[in-house]
PDB file of C-alpha atoms in Angstrom:
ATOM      1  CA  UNK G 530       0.000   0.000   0.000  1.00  0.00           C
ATOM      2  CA  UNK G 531       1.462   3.403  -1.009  1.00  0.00           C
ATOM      3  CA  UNK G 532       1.066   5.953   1.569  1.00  0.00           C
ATOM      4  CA  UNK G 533       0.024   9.325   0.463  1.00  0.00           C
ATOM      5  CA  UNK G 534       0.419  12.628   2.856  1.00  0.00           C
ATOM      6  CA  UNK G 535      -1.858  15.244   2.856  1.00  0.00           C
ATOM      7  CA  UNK G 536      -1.441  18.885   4.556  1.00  0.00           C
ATOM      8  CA  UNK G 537      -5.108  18.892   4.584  1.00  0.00           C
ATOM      9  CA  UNK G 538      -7.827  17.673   6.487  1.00  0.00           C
ATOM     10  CA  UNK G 539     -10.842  19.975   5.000  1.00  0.00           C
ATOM     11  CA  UNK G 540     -13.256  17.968   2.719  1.00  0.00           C
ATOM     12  CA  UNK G 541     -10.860  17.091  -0.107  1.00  0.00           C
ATOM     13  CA  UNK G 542      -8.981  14.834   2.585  1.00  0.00           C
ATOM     14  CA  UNK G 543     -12.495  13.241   3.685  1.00  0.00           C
ATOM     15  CA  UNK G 544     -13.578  12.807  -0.025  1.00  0.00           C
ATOM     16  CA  UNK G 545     -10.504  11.144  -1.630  1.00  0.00           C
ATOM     17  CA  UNK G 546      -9.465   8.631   1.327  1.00  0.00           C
ATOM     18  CA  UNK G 547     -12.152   5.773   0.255  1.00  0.00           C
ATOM     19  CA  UNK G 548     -11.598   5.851  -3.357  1.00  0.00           C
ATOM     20  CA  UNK G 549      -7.780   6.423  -3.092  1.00  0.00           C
ATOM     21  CA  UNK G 550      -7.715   3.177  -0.489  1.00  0.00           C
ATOM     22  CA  UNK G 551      -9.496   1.067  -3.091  1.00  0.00           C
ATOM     23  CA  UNK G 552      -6.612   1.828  -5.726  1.00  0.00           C
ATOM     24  CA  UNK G 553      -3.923   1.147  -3.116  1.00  0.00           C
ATOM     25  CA  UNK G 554      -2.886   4.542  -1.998  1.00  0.00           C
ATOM     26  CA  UNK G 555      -3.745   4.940   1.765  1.00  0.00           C
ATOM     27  CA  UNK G 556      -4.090   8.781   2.490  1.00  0.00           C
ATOM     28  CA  UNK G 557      -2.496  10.761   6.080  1.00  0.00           C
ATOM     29  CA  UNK G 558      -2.521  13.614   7.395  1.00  0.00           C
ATOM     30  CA  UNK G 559       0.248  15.980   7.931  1.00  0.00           C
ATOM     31  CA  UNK G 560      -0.276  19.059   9.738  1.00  0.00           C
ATOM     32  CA  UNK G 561       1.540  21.841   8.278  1.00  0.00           C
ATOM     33  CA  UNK G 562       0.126  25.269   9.842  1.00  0.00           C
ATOM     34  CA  UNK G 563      -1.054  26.296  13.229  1.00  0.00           C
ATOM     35  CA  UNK G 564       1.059  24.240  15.311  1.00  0.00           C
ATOM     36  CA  UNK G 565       4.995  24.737  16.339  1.00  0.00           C
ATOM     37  CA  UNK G 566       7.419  22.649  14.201  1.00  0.00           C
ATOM     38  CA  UNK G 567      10.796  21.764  15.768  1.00  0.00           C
ATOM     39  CA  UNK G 568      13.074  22.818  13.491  1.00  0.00           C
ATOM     40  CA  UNK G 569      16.480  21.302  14.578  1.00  0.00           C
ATOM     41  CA  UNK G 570      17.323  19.222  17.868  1.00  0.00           C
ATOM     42  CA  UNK G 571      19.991  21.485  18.590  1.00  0.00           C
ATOM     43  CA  UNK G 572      22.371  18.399  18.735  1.00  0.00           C
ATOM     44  CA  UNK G 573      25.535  17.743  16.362  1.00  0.00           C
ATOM     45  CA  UNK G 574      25.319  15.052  13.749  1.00  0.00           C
ATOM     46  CA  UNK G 575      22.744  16.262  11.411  1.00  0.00           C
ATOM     47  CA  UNK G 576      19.743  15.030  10.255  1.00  0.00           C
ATOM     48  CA  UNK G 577      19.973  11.663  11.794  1.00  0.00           C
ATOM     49  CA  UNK G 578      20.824  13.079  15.592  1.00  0.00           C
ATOM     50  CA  UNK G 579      18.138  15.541  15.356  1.00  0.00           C
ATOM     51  CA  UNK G 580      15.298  13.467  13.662  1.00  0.00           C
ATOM     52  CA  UNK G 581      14.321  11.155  16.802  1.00  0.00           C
ATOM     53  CA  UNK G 582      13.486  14.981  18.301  1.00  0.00           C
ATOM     54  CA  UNK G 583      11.566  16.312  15.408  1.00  0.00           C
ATOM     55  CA  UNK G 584       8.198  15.252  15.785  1.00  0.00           C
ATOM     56  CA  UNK G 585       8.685  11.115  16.303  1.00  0.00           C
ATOM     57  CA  UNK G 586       7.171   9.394  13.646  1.00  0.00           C
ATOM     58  CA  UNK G 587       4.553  12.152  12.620  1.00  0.00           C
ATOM     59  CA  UNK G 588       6.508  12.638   9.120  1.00  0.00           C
ATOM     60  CA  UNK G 589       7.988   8.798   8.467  1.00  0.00           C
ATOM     61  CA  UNK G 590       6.665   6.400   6.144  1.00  0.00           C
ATOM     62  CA  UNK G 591       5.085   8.367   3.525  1.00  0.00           C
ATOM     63  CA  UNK G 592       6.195   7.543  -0.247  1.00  0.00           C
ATOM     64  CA  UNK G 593       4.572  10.727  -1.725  1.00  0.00           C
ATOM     65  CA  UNK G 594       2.794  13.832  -1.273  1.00  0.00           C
ATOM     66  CA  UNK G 595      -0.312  15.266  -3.371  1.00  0.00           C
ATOM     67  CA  UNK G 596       0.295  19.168  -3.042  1.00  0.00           C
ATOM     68  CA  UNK G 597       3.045  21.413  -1.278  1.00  0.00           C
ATOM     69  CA  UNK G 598       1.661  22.899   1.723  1.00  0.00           C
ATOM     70  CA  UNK G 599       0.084  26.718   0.730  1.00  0.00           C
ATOM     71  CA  UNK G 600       2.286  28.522   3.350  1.00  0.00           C
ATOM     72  CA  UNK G 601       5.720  28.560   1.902  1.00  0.00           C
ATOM     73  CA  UNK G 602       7.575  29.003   4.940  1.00  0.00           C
ATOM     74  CA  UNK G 603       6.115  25.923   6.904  1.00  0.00           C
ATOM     75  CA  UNK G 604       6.227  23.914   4.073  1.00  0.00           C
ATOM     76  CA  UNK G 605      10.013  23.900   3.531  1.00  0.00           C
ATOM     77  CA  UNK G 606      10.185  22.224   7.277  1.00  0.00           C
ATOM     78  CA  UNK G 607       7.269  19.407   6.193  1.00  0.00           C
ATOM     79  CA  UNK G 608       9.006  19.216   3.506  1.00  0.00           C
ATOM     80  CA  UNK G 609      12.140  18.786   4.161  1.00  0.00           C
ATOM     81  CA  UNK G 610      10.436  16.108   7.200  1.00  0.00           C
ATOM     82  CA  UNK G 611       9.076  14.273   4.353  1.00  0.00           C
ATOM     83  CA  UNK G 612      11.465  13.781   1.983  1.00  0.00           C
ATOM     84  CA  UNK G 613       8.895  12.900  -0.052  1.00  0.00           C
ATOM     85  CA  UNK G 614       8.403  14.207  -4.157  1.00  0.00           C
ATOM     86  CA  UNK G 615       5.191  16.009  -4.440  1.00  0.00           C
ATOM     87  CA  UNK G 616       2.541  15.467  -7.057  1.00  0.00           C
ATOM     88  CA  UNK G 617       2.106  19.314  -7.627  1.00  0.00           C
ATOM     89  CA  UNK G 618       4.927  20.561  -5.789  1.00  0.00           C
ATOM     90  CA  UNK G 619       6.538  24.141  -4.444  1.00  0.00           C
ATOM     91  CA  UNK G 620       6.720  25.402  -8.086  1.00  0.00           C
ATOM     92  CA  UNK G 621       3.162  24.413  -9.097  1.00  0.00           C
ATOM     93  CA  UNK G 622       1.635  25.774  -5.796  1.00  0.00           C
ATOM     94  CA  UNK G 623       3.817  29.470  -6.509  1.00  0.00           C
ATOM     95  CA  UNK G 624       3.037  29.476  -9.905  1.00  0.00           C
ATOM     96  CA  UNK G 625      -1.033  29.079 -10.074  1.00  0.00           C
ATOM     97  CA  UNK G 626      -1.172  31.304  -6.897  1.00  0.00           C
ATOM     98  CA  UNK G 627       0.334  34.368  -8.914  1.00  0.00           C
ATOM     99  CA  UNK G 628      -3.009  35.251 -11.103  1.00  0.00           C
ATOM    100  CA  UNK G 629      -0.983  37.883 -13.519  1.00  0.00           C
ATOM    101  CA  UNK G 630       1.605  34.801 -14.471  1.00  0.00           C
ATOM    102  CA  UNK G 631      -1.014  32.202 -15.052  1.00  0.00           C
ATOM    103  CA  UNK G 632      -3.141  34.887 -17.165  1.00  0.00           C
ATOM    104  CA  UNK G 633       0.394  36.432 -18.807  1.00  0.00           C
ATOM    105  CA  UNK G 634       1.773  32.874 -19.806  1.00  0.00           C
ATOM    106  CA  UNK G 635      -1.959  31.393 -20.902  1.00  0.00           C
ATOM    107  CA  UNK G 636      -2.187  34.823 -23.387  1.00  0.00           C
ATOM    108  CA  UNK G 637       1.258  34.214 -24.594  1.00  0.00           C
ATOM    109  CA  UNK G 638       0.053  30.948 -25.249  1.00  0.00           C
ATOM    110  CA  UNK G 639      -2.736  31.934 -27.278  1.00  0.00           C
ATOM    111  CA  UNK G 640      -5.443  30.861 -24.775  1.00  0.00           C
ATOM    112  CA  UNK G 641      -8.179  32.870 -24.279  1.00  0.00           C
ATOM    113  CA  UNK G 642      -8.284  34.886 -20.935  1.00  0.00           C
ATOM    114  CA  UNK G 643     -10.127  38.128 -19.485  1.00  0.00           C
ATOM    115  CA  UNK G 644      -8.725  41.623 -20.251  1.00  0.00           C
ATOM    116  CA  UNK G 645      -6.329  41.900 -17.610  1.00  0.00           C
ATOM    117  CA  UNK G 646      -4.407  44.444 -16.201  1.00  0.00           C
ATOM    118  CA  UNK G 647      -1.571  44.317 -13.155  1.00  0.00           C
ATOM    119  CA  UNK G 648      -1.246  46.865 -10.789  1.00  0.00           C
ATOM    120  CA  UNK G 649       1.612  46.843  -8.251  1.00  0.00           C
ATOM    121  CA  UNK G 650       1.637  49.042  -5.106  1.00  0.00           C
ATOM    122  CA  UNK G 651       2.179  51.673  -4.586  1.00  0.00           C
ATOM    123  CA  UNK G 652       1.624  53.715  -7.057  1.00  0.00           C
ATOM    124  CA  UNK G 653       0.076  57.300  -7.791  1.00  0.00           C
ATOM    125  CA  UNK G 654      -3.667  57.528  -8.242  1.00  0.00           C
ATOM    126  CA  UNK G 655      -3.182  58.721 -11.719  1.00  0.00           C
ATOM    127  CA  UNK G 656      -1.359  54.910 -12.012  1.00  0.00           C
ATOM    128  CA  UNK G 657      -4.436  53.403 -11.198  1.00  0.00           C
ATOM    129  CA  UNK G 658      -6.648  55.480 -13.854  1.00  0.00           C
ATOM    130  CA  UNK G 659      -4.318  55.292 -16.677  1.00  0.00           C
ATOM    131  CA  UNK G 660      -4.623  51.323 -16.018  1.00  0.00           C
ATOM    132  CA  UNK G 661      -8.596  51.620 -16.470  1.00  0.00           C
ATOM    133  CA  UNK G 662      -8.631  53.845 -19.198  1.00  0.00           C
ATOM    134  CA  UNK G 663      -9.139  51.376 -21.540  1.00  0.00           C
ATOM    135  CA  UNK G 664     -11.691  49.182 -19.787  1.00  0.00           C
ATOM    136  CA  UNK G 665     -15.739  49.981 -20.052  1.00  0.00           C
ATOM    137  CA  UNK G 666     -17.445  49.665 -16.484  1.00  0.00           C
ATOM    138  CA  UNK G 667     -17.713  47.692 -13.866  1.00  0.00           C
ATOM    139  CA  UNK G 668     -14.414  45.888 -13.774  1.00  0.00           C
ATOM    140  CA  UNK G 669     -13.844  43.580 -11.522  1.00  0.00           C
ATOM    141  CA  UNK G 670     -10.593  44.277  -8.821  1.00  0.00           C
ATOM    142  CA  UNK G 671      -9.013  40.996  -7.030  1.00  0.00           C
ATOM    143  CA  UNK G 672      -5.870  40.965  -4.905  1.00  0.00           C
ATOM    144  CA  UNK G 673      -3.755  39.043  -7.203  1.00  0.00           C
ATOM    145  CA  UNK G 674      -2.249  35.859  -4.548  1.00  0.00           C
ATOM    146  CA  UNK G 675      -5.551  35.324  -2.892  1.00  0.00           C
ATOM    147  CA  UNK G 676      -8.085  32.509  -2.807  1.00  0.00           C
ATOM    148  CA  UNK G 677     -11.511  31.586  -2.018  1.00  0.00           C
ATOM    149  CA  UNK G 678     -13.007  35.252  -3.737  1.00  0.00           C
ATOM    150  CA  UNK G 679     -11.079  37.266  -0.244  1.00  0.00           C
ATOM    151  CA  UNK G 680     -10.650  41.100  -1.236  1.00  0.00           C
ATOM    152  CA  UNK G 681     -12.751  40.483  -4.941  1.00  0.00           C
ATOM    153  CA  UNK G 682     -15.168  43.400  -5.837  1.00  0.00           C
ATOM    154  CA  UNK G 683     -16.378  45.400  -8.641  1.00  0.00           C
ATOM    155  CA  UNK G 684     -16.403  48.824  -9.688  1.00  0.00           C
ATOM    156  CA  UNK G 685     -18.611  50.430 -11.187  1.00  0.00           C
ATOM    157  CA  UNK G 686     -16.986  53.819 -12.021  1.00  0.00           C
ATOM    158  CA  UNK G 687     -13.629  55.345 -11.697  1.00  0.00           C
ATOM    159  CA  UNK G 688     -14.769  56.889  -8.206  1.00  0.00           C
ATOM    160  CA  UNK G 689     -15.474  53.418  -6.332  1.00  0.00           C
ATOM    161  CA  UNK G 690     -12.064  51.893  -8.196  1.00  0.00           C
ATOM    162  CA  UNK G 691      -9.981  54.517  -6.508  1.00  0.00           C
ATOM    163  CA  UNK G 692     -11.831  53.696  -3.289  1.00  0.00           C
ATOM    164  CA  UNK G 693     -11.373  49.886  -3.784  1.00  0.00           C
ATOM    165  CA  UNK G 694      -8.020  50.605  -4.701  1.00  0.00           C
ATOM    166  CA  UNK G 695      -7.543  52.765  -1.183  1.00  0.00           C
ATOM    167  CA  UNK G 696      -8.894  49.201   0.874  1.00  0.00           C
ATOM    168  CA  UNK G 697      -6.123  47.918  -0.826  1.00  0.00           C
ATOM    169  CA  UNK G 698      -3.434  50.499  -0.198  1.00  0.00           C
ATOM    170  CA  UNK G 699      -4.371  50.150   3.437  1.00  0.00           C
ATOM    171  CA  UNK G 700      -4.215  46.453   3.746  1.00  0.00           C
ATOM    172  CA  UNK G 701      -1.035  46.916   1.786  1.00  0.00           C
ATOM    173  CA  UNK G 702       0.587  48.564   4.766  1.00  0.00           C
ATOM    174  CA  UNK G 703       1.015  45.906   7.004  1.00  0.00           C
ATOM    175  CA  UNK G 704       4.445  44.883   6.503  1.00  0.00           C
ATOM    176  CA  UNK G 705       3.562  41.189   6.380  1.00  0.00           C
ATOM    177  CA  UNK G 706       1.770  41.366   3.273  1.00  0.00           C
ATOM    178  CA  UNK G 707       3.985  39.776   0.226  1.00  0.00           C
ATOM    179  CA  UNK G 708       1.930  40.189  -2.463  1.00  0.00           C
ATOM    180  CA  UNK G 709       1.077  43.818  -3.060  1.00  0.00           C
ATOM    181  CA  UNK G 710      -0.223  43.611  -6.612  1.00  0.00           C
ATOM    182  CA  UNK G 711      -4.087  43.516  -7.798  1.00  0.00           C
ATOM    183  CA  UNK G 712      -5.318  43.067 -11.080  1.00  0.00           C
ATOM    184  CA  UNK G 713      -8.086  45.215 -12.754  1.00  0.00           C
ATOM    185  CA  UNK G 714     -10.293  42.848 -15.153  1.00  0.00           C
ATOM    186  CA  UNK G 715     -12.838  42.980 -17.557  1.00  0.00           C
ATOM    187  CA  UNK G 716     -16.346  42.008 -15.963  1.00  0.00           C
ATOM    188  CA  UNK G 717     -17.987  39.513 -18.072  1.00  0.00           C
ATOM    189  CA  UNK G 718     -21.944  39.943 -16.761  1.00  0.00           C
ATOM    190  CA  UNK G 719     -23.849  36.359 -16.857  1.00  0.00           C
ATOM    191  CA  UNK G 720     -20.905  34.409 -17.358  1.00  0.00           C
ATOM    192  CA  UNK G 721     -21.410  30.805 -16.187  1.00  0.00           C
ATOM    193  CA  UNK G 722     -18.336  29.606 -14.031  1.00  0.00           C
ATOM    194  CA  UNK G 723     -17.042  25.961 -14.215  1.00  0.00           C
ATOM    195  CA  UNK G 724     -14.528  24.351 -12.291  1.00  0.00           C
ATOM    196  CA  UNK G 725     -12.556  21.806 -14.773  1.00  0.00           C
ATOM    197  CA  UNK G 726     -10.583  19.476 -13.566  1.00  0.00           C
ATOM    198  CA  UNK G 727      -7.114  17.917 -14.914  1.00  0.00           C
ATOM    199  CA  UNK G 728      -5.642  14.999 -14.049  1.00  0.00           C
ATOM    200  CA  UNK G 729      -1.961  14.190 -15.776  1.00  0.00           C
ATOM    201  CA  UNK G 730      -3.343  16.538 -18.791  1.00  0.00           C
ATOM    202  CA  UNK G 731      -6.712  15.074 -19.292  1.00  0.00           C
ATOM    203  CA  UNK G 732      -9.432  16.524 -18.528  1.00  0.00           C
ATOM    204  CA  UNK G 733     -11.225  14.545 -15.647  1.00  0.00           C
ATOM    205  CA  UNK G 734     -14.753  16.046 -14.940  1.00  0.00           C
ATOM    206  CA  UNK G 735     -16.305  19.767 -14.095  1.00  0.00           C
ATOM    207  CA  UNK G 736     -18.648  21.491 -11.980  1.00  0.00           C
ATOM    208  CA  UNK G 737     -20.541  24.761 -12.962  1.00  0.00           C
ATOM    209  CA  UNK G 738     -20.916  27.155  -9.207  1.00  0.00           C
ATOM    210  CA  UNK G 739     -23.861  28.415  -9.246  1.00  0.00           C
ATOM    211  CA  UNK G 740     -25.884  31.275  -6.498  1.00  0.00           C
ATOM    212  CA  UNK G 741     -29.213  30.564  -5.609  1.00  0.00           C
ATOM    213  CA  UNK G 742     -32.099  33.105  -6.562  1.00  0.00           C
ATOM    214  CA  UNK G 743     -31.568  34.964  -3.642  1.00  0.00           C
ATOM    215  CA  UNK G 744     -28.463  35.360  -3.683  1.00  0.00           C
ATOM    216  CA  UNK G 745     -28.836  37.016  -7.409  1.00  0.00           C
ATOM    217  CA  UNK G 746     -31.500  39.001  -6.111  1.00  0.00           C
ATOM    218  CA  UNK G 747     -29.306  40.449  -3.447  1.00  0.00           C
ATOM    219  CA  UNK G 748     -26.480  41.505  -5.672  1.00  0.00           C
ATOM    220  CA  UNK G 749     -24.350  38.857  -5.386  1.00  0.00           C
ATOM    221  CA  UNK G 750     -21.939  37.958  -7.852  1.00  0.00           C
ATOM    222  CA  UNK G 751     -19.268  35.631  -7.218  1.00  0.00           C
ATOM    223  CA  UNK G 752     -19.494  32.140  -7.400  1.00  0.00           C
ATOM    224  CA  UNK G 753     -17.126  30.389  -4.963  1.00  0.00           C
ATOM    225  CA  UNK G 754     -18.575  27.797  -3.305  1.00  0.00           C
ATOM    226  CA  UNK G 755     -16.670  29.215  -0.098  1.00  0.00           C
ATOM    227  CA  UNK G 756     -19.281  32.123  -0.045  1.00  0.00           C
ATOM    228  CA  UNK G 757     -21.919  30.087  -0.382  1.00  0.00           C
ATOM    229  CA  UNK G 758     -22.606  28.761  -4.288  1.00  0.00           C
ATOM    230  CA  UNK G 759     -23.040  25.246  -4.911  1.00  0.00           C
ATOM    231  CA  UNK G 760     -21.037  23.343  -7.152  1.00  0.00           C
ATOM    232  CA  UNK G 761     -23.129  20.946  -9.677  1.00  0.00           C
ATOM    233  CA  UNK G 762     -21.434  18.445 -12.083  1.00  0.00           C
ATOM    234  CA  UNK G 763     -21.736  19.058 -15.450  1.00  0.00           C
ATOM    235  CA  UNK G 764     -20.473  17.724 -18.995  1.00  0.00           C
ATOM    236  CA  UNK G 765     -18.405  20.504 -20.695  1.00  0.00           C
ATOM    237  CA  UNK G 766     -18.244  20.722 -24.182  1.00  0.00           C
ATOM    238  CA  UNK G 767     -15.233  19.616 -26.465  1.00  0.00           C
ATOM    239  CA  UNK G 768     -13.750  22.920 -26.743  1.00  0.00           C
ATOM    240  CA  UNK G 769     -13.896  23.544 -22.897  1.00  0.00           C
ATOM    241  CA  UNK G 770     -12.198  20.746 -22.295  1.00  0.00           C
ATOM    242  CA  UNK G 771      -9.842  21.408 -24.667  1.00  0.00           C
ATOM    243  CA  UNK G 772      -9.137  24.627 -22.880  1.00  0.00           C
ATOM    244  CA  UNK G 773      -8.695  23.165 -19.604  1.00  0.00           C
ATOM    245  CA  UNK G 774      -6.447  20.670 -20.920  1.00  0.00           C
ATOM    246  CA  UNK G 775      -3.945  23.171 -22.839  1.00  0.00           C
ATOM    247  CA  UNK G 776      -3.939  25.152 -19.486  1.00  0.00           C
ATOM    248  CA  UNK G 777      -2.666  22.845 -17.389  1.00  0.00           C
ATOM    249  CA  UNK G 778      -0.355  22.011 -20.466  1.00  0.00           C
ATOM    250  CA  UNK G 779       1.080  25.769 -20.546  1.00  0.00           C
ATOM    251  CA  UNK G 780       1.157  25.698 -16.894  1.00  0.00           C
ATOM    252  CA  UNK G 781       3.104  22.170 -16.566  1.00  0.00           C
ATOM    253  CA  UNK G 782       1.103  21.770 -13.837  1.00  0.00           C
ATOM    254  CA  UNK G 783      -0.294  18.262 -13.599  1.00  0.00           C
ATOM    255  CA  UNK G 784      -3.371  18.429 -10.664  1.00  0.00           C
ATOM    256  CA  UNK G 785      -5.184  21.252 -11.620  1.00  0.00           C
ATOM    257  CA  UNK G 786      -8.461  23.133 -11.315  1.00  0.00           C
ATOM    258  CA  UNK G 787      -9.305  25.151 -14.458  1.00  0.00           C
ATOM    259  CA  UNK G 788     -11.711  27.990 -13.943  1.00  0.00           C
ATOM    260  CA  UNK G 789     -13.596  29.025 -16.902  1.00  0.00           C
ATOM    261  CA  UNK G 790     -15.835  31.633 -17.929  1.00  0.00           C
ATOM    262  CA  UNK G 791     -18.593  31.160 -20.629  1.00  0.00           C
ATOM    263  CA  UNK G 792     -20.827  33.713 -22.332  1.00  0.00           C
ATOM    264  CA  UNK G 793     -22.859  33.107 -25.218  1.00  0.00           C
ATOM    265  CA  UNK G 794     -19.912  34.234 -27.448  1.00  0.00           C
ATOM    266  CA  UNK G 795     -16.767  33.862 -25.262  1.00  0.00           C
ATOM    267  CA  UNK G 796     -15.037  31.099 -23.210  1.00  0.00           C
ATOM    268  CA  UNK G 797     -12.144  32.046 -21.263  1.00  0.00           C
ATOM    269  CA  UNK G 798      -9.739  30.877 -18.201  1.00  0.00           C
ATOM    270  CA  UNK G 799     -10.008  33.057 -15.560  1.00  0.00           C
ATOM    271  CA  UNK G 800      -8.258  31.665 -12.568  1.00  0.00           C
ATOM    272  CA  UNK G 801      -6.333  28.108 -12.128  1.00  0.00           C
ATOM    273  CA  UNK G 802      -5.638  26.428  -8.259  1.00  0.00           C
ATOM    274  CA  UNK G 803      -2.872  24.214  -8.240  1.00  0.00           C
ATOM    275  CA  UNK G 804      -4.785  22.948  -5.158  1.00  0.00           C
ATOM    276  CA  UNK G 805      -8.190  22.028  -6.063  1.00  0.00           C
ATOM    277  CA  UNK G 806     -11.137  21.349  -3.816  1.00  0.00           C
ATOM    278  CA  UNK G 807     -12.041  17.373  -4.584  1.00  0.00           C
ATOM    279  CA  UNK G 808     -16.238  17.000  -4.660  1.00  0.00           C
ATOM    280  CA  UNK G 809     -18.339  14.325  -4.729  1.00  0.00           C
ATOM    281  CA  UNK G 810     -16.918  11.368  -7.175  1.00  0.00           C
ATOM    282  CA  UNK G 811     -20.567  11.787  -9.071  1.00  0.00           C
ATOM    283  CA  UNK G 812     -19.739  15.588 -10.442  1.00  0.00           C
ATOM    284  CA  UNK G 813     -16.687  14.093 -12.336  1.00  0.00           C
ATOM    285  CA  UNK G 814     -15.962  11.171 -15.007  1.00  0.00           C
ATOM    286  CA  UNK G 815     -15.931   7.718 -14.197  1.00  0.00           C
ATOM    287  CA  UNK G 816     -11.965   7.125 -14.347  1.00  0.00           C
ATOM    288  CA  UNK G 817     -11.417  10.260 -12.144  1.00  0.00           C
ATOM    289  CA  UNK G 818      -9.706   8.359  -9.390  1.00  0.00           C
ATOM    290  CA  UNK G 819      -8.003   6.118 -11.691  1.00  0.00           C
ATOM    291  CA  UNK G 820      -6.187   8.812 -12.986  1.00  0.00           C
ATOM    292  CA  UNK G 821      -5.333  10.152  -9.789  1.00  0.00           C
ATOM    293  CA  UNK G 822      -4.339   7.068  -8.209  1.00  0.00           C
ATOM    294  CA  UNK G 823      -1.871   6.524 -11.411  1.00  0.00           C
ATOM    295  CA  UNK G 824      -0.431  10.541 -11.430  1.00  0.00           C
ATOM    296  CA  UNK G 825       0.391   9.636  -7.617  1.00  0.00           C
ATOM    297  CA  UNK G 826       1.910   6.167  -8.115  1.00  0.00           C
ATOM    298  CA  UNK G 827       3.992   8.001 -10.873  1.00  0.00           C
ATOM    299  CA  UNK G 828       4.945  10.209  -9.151  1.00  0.00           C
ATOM    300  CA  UNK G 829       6.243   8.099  -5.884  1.00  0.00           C
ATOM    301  CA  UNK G 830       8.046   6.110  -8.640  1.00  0.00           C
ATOM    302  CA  UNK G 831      10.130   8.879  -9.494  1.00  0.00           C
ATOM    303  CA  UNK G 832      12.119   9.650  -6.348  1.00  0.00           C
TER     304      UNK G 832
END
C-alpha cells in the first residue's frame, strides 16, 4: 500500500481517502500550519541526531505527497520532514497562486483569458486610472495571490475603483503582506463559471458554481462555493475541455483546477488552483480516481 500525505484535512482529505484506499494509496494527514514545528534538535550530527526529536514518527513512512503545503515558509520544514516528491509541488503551488503569471503565460500561449491588467503598489492615483482607461465599467478588482473570492469586488466607475483601490493600499501597509499587486479585469456579466478538472493533462470532470435566486437578487456575484454557491457536475463541451487541458499544459502543472468563464460568445480561463477542492466522485468522469491514483503512483516512482 502506497502511503500518500496530505497537509489537509478539509473535505478534499475526507472525499478522496475511500476511493484512493481502493486503488492502493492509503491517504495521512500531515499538519503543516497552526502548530509549532521543531526545526532542529539542537544536537551535532545532522539530520539523523536531530530526527528522533523532530516530531517522532509524525513525518515517516510516507512515499509521496499530493500538493506542497500553501504557506511557503512551513512547508520547507514538512518538507524537508518528508522527503517525499510532491505530485504538484513548491513550483506548481507558486506558480497558479500568482493570477498575472497564469493569465500572462496562458495569453502568450494563445489561450483565451479576461482583459487583464496588473497593478503593483504603490503607485500614484493617476497609475491606477491610466490602467482603467481602456476598460468599459464595472471591472472587476481581485488581490492578485488570494483565494476563495477574499478582497474580490467590482467597480462600477472610476470613483469606487480609486476607493477599492484605497482598501487595498491600506491592507497593503502591514508589513507582512507579500503580495502587493491587484489586477483590474474585464467584468464579463452572466458568465457561467465551471470548475474543470485535470488529471496528468486530461481533462477529468467539471462542476458549474452556481448562487441561488436569492443570492442574485441580493447583488451577489461571485461564485465560490466558499461564499456560499453550490457546485453541480456538469459535462463541458469539447472545446472547454480542450481549454482546460492546454492550461494545465502551458502551466506544466499536472493536478489542476481550471476555472472558466462562458458567455454566449466567449469562453475564457479566468483563474487556475494548483490545489483544487475534490467533490463528490458523481460531479466528475468515471476514471477520475483512476487517474489520480496513477499521477500519484507516478509520481512516488520517481524519487
Amino acid at each position: 500500500m502506497l502511503r500518500l500525505a496530505m497537509t489537509t484535512d478539509a473535505e478534499t482529505f475526507e472525499r478522496v481517502r475511500g476511493p484512493l484506499a481502493d486503488r492502493g494509496v492509503e491517504v495521512g494527514h500531515v499538519r503543516a500550519k497552526e502548530r509549532a514545528l521543531r526545526v532542529s534538535s539542537g544536537e551535532a550530527g545532522g539530520e539523523t541526531a536531530g530526527t528522533a526529536a523532530v516530531d517522532p514518527d509524525e513525518f515517516d513512512g510516507f512515499d509521496v505527497g499530493l500538493v506542497y503545503p500553501t504557506r511557503l515558509m512551513e512547508g520547507a520544514v514538512v518538507d524537508e520532514r518528508l522527503g517525499v516528491p510532491w505530485v504538484n509541488g513548491r513550483d506548481a503551488v507558486v506558480t497558479s497562486r500568482n493570477k498575472a503569471g497564469v493569465l500572462a503565460r496562458l495569453s502568450a500561449a494563445g489561450l483565451p483569458t479576461p482583459k487583464t491588467t496588473l497593478v503593483s503598489n504603490p503607485v500614484d492615483e493617476s497609475v491606477v486610472v491610466d490602467a482603467v482607461a481602456d476598460f468599459s465599467y464595472p471591472v472587476v478588482v481581485k488581490p492578485n495571490s488570494a483565494t476563495r473570492g477574499v478582497g474580490v469586488a467590482t467597480a462600477t466607475d472610476l470613483d469606487s475603483l480609486l476607493g477599492v483601490v484605497d482598501y487595498l493600499n491600506l491592507i497593503h501597509d502591514y508589513r507582512a503582506t507579500g503580495d502587493k499587486s491587484f489586477l483590474i479585469q474585464e467584468f464579463l456579466p452572466d458568465a457561467r463559471d465551471y470548475r474543470a478538472m485535470v488529471v496528468d493533462g486530461e481533462y477529468a470532470g467539471a462542476v458549474e458554481r452556481e448562487l441561488d435566486d436569492d443570492a442574485l437578487a441580493a447583488g451577489r456575484w461571485k461564485h465560490n462555493v466558499h461564499r456560499g454557491a453550490t457546485a453541480r457536475g456538469v459535462e463541458l463541451d469539447p472545446p472547454a475541455r480542450g481549454l482546460a487541458e492546454r492550461a494545465a499544459g502551458a502551466l506544466g502543472i499536472d493536478y489542476l483546477g481550471v476555472d472558466l468563464l462562458a458567455t454566449d460568445d466567449r469562453l475564457v480561463v479566468n483563474e487556475t488552483n494548483a490545489r483544487p477542492t475534490v467533490d463528490a466522485a458523481t460531479k466528475y468522469e468515471d476514471a477520475f480516481y483512476d487517474r489520480l491514483a496513477a499521477l500519484i503512483r507516478r509520481t512516488a516512482n520517481q524519487e
